[in-house]
CSV table of C-alpha atoms in Angstrom, one decimal:
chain,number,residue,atom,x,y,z
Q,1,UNK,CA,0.0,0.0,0.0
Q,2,UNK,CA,1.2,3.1,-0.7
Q,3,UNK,CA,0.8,6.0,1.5
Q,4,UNK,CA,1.1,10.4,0.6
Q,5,UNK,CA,0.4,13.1,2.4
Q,6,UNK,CA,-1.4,16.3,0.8
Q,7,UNK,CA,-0.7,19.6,2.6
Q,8,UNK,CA,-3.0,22.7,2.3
Q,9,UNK,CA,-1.1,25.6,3.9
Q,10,UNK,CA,-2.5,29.0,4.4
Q,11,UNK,CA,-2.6,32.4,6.0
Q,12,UNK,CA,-4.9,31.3,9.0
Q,13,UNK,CA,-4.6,27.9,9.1
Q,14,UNK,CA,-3.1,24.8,7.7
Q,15,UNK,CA,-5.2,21.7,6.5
Q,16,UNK,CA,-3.1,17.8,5.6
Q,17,UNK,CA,-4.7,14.7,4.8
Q,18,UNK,CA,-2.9,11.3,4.8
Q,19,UNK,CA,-4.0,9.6,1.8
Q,20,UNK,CA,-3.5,6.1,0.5
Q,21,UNK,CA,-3.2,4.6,-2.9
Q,22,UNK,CA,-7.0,4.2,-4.0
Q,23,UNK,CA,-7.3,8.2,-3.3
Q,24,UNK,CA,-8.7,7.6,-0.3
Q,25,UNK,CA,-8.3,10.2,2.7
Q,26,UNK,CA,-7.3,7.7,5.8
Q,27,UNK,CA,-6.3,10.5,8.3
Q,28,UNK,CA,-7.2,14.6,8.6
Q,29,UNK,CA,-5.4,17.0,10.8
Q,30,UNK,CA,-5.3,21.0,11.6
Q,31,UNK,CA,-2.9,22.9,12.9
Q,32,UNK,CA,-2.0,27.0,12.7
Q,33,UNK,CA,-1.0,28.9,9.7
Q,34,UNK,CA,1.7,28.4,7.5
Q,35,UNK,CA,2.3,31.2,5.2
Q,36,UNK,CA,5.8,31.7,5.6
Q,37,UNK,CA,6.0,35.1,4.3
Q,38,UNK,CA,4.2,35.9,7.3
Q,39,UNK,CA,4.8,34.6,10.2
Q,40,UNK,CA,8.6,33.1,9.2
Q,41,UNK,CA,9.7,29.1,8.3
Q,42,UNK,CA,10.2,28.4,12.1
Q,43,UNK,CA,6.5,28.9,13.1
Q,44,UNK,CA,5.5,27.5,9.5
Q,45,UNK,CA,7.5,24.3,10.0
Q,46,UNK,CA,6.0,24.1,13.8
Q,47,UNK,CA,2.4,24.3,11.8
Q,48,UNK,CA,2.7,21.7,9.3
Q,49,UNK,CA,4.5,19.5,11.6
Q,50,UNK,CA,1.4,19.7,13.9
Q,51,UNK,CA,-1.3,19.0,11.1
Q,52,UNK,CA,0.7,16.2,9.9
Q,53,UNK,CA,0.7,14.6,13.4
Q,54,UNK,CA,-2.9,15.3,13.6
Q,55,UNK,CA,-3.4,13.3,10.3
Q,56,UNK,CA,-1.3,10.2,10.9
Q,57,UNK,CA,-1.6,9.9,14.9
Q,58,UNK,CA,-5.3,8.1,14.3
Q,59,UNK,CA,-4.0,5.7,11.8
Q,60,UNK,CA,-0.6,4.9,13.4
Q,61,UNK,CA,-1.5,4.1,17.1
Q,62,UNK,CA,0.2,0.3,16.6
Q,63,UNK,CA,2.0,1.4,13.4
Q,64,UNK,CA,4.5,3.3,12.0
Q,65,UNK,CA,3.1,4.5,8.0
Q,66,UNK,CA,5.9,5.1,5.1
Q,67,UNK,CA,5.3,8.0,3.6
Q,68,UNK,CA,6.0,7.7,-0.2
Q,69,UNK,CA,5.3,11.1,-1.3
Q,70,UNK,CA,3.8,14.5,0.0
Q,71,UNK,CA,2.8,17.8,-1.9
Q,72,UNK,CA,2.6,21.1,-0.1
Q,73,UNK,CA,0.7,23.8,-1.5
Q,74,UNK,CA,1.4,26.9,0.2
Q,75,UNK,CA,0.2,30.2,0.0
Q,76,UNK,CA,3.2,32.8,-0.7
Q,77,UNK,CA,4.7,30.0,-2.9
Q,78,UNK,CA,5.2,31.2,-6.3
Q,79,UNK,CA,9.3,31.9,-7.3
Q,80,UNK,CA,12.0,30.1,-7.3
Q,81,UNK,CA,13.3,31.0,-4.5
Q,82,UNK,CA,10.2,29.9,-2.1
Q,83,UNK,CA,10.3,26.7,-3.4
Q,84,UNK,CA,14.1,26.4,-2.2
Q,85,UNK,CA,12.8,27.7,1.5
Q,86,UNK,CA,10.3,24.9,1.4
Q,87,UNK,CA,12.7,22.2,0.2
Q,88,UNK,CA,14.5,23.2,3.4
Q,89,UNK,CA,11.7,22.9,4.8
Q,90,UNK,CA,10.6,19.2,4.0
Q,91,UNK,CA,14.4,17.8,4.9
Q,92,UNK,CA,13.6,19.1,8.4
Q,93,UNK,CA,10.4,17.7,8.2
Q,94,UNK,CA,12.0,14.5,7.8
Q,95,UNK,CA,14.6,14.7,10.8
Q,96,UNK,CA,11.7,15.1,13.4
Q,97,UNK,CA,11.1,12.3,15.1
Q,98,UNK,CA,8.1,12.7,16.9
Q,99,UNK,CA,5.9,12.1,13.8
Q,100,UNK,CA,4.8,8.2,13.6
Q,101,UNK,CA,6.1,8.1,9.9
Q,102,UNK,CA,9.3,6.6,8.2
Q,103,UNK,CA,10.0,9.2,5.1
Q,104,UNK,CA,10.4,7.2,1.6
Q,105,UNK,CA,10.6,10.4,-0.2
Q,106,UNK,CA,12.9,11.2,-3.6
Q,107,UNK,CA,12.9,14.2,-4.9
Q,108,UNK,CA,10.6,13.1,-7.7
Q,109,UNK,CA,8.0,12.4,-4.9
Q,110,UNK,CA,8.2,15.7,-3.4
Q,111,UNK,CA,5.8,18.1,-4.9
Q,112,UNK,CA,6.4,22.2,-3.7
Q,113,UNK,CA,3.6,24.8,-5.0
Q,114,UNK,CA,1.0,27.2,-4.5
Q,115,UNK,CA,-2.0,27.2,-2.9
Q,116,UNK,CA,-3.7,27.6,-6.1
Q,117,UNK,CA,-2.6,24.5,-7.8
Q,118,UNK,CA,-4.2,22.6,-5.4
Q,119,UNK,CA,-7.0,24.7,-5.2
Q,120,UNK,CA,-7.7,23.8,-8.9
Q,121,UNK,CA,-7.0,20.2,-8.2
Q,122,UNK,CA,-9.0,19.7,-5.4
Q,123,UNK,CA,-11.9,21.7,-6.8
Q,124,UNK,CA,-12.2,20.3,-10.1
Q,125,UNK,CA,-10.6,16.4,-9.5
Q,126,UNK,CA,-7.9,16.5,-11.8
Q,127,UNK,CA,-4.8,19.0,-12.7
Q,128,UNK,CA,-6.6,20.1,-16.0
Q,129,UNK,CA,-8.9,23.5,-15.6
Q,130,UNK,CA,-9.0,26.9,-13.6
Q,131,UNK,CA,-9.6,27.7,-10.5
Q,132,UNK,CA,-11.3,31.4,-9.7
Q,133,UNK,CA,-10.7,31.7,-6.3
Q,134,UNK,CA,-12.1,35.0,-4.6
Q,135,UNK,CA,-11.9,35.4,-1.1
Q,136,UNK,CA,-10.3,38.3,0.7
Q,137,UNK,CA,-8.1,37.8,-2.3
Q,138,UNK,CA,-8.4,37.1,-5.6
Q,139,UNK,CA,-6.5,35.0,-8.4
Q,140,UNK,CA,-7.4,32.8,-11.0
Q,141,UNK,CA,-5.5,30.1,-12.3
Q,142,UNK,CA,-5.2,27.5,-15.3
Q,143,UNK,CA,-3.3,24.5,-16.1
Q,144,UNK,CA,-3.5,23.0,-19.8
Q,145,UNK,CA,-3.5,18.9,-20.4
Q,146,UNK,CA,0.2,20.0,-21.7
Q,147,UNK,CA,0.8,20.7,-17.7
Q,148,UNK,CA,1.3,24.6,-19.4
Q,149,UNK,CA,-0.4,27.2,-16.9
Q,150,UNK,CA,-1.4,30.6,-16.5
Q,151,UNK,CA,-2.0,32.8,-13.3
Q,152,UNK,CA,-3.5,36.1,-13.6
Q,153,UNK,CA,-4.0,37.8,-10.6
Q,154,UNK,CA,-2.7,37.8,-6.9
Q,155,UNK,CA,-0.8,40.6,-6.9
Q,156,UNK,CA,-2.1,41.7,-3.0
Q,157,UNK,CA,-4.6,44.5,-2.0
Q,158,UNK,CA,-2.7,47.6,-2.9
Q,159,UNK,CA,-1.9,46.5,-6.7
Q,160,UNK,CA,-4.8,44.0,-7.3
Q,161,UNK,CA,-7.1,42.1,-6.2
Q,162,UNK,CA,-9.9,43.0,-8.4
Q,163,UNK,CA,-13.1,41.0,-8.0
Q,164,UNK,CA,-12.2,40.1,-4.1
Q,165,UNK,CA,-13.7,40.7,-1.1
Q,166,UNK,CA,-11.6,43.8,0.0
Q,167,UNK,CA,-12.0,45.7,-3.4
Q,168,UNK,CA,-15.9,44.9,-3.1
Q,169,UNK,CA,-15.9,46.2,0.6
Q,170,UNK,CA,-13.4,49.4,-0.1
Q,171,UNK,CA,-15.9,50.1,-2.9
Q,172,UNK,CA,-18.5,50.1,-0.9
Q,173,UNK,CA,-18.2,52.6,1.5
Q,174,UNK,CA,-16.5,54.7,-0.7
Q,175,UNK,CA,-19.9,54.5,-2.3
Q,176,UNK,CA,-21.4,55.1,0.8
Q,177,UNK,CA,-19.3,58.6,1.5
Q,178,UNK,CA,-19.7,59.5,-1.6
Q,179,UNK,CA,-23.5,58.9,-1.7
Q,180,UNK,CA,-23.4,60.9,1.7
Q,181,UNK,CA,-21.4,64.1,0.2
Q,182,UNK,CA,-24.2,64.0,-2.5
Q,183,UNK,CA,-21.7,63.5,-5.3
Q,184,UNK,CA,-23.4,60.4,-6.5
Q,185,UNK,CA,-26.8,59.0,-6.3
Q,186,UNK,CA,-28.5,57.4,-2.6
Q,187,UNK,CA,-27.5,53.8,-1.7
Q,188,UNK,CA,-29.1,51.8,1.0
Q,189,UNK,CA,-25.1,50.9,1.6
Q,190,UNK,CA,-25.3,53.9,4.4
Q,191,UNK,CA,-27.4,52.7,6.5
Q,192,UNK,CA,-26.4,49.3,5.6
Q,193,UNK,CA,-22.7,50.1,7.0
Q,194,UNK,CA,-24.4,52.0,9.8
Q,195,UNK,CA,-26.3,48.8,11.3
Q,196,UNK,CA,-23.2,46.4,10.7
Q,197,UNK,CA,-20.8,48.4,12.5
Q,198,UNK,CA,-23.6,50.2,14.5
Q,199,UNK,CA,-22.1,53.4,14.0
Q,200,UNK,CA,-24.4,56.9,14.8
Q,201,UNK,CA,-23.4,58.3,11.4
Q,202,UNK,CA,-21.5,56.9,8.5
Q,203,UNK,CA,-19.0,59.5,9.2
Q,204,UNK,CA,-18.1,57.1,11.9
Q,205,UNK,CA,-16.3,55.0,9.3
Q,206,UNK,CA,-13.3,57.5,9.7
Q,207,UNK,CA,-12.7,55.9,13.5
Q,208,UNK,CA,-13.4,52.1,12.4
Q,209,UNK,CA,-11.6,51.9,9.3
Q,210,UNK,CA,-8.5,54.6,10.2
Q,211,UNK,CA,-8.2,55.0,14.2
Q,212,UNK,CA,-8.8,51.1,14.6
Q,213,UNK,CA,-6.0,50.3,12.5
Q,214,UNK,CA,-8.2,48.1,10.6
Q,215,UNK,CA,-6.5,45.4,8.3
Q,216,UNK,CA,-7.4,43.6,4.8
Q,217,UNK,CA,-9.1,40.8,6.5
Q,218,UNK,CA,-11.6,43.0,9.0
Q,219,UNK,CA,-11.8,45.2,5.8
Q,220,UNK,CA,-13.0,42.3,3.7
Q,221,UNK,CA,-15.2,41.2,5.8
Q,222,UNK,CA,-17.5,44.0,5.4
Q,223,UNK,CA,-18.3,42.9,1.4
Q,224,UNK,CA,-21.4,41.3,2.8
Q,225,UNK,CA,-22.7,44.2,3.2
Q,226,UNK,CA,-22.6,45.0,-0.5
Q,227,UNK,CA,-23.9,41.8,-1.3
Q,228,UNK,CA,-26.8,41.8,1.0
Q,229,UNK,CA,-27.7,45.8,-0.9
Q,230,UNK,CA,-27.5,44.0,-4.1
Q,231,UNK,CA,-29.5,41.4,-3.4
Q,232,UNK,CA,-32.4,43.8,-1.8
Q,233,UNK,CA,-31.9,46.2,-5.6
Q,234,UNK,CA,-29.7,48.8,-4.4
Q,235,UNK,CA,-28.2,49.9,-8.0
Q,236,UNK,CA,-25.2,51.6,-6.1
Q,237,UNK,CA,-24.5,47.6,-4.9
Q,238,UNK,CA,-25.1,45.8,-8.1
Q,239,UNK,CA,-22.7,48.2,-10.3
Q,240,UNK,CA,-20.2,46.9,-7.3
Q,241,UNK,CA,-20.8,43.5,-8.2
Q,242,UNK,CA,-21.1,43.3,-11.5
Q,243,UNK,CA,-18.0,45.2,-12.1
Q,244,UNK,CA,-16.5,42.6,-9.6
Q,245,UNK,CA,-18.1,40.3,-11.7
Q,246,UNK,CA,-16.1,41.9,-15.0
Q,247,UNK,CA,-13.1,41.9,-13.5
Q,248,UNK,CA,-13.3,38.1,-12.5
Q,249,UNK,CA,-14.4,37.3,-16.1
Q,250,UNK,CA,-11.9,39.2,-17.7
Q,251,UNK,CA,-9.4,37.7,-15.9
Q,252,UNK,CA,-10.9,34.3,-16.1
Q,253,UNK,CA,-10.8,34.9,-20.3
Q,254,UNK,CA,-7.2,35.8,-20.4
Q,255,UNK,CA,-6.4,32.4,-18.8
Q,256,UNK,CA,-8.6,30.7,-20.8
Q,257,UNK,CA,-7.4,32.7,-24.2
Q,258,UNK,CA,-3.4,32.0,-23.2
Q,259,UNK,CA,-3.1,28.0,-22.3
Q,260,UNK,CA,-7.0,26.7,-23.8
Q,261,UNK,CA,-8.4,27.5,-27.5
Q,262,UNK,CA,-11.6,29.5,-27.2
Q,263,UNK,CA,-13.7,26.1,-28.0
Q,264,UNK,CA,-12.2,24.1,-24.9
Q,265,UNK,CA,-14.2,21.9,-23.0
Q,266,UNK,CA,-13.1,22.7,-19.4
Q,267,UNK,CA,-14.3,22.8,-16.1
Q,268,UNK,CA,-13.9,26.4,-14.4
Q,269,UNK,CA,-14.2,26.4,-10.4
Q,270,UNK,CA,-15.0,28.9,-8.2
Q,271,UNK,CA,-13.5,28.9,-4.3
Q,272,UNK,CA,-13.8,32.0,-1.8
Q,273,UNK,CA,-16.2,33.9,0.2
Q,274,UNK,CA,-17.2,36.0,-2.5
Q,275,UNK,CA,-19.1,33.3,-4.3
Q,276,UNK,CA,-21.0,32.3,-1.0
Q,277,UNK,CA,-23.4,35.7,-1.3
Q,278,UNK,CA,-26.8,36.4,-1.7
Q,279,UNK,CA,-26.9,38.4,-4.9
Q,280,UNK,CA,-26.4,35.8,-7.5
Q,281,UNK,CA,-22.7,36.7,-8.0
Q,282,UNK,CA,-22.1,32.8,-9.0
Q,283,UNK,CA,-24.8,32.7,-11.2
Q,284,UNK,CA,-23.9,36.2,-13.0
Q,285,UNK,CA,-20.4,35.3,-13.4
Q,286,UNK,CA,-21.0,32.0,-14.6
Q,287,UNK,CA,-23.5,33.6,-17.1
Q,288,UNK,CA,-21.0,36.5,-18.3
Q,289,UNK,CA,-18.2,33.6,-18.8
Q,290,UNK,CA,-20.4,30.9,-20.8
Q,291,UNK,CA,-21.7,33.6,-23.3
Q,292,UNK,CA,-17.9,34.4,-24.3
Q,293,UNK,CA,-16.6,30.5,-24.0
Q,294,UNK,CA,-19.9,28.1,-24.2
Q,295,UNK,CA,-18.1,25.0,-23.7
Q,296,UNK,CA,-16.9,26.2,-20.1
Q,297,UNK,CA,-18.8,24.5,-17.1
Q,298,UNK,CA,-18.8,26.5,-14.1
Q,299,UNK,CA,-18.8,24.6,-10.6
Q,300,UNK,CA,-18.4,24.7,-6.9
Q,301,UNK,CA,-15.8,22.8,-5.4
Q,302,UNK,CA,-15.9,19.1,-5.4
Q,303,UNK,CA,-13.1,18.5,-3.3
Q,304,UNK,CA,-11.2,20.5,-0.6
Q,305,UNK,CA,-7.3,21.7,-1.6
Q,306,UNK,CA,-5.9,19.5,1.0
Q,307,UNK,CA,-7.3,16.5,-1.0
Q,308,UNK,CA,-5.6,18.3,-4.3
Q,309,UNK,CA,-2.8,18.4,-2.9
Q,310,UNK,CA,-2.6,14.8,-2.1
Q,311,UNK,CA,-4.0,13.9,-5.8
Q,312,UNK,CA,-0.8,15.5,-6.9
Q,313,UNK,CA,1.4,13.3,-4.0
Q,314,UNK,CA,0.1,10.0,-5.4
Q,315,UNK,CA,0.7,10.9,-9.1
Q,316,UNK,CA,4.2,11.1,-8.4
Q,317,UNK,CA,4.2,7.6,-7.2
Q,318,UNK,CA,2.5,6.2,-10.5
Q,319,UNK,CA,4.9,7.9,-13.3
């Protein structure tokens, strides 16, 4: 039997399954984050190390497992010169000897990426598609049956971002000021802001958003607000999403247009918080894409990217 482990590592936390050689998930652990950039290799090592114990400890009470091959998509993964921190990484992975596990791994079994590849693999079922993922974030990402690929996308808050939940939230209440200086038309997005934060004025927003010291993620989290507008009419709210929507399409077309021909039959995914809202934002954005690129099937995820990643673990072990 052969045995891989599939890591999903992010900036809150980080998800691995043990997996065997029938694709089926055996063992499941959590642990902290493990976005390196972030919070340094040390605590990121600490993290993984935990979720893989988590995983095997169930299945490895009387046991010891060999480990024949382990992917790691993490997020802040995409040059060169991550993917060397990470290989560091794995070889101290391997000298701990807490973990219930003896390491079979050659360096054609060791698989070091994004989060998005495995985003797209777990989402989809296979390594062939895009993912659209639009969170707090947003990127999309493609990968051809030639294994050619295409990111568009993820350049961060202050130089992208287009389509996430920030950008829809930032919009928002600039909207909302805006609507309140008079310089563009009424929005329900005022008061809407005002009940979230329950704030006496929107003026208010000044304290929350400067004097707080307010980050991406608290920012972001304020997009429902703009979905919930949208879905009650507010036309302020739906030109927000639908130029969100835009933005993910366009980006979604550039993929498609650089690795697929235009009459592809592909599967087209969509992870994220943004996709989770009331106002039909799926459904819109599917409906946008199709009409350029009819042979595109737009889906939810079937998988998690934990489970990706360990579909790309065992196809290292059947080359």
């Amino acid at each position: 039997m052969t045995y891989v482990l599939g890591v999903d590592g992010g900036g809150s936390k980080t998800i691995c399954v043990l997996m065997d050689d029938l694709s089926q998930v055996l063992g499941y652990g959590e642990a902290g984050p493990s976005n390196y950039q972030s919070i340094g290799i040390e605590a990121t090592l600490e993290s993984i190390k935990s979720a893989i114990k988590n995983a095997v400890e169930a299945v490895t009470i009387t046991n010891t497992l060999k480990i024949d091959a382990v992917c790691l998509g993490l997020a802040g993964v995409g040059r060169a010169a991550d993917i060397e921190v990470v290989k560091g990484l794995v070889e101290e992975l391997q000298n701990h000897k807490s973990l219930r596990v003896i390491w079979a791994l050659q360096p054609e079994n060791i698989v070091i990426c994004n989060d998005a590849l495995i985003a797209l693999v777990g989402g989809i079922g296979q390594p062939v598609g895009i993912v659209v993922a639009a969170g707090t974030g947003s990127i999309v990402f493609g990968r051809n049956h030639e294994g050619h690929t295409k990111r568009v996308g993820g350049w961060g808050y202050i130089l992208g971002d287009e389509g996430s939940a920030y950008k829809i939230a930032i919009a928002g209440m600039n909207a909302a000021l805006k609507s309140y200086d008079r310089r563009e038309i009424s929005t329900s997005l005022i008061e809407g802001f005002k009940q979230h934060l329950d704030l006496e004025s929107i003026e208010d927003l000044i304290e929350v958003v400067y004097r707080r010291e307010w980050g991406v993620k608290q920012i972001a989290a304020l997009a429902p607000v703009v979905d919930l507008a949208a879905a009650s009419g507010d036309i302020v709210a739906n030109i927000i999403i639908d130029d969100a929507v835009k933005n993910l399409v366009k980006a979604t077309s550039t993929v498609i247009d650089t690795i697929f021909s235009a009459d592809s039959i592909l599967e087209v995914v969509t992870t994220g918080s943004v996709w989770r809202g009331r106002c039909k934002i799926h459904e819109r954005f599917a409906a946008s894409l199709v009409k350029k690129f009819p042979n595109v099937n737009v889906i939810f995820p079937r998988y998690e990217p934990a489970y990706g990643a360990g579909l790309l673990a065992l196809q290292t072990t059947q080359n």
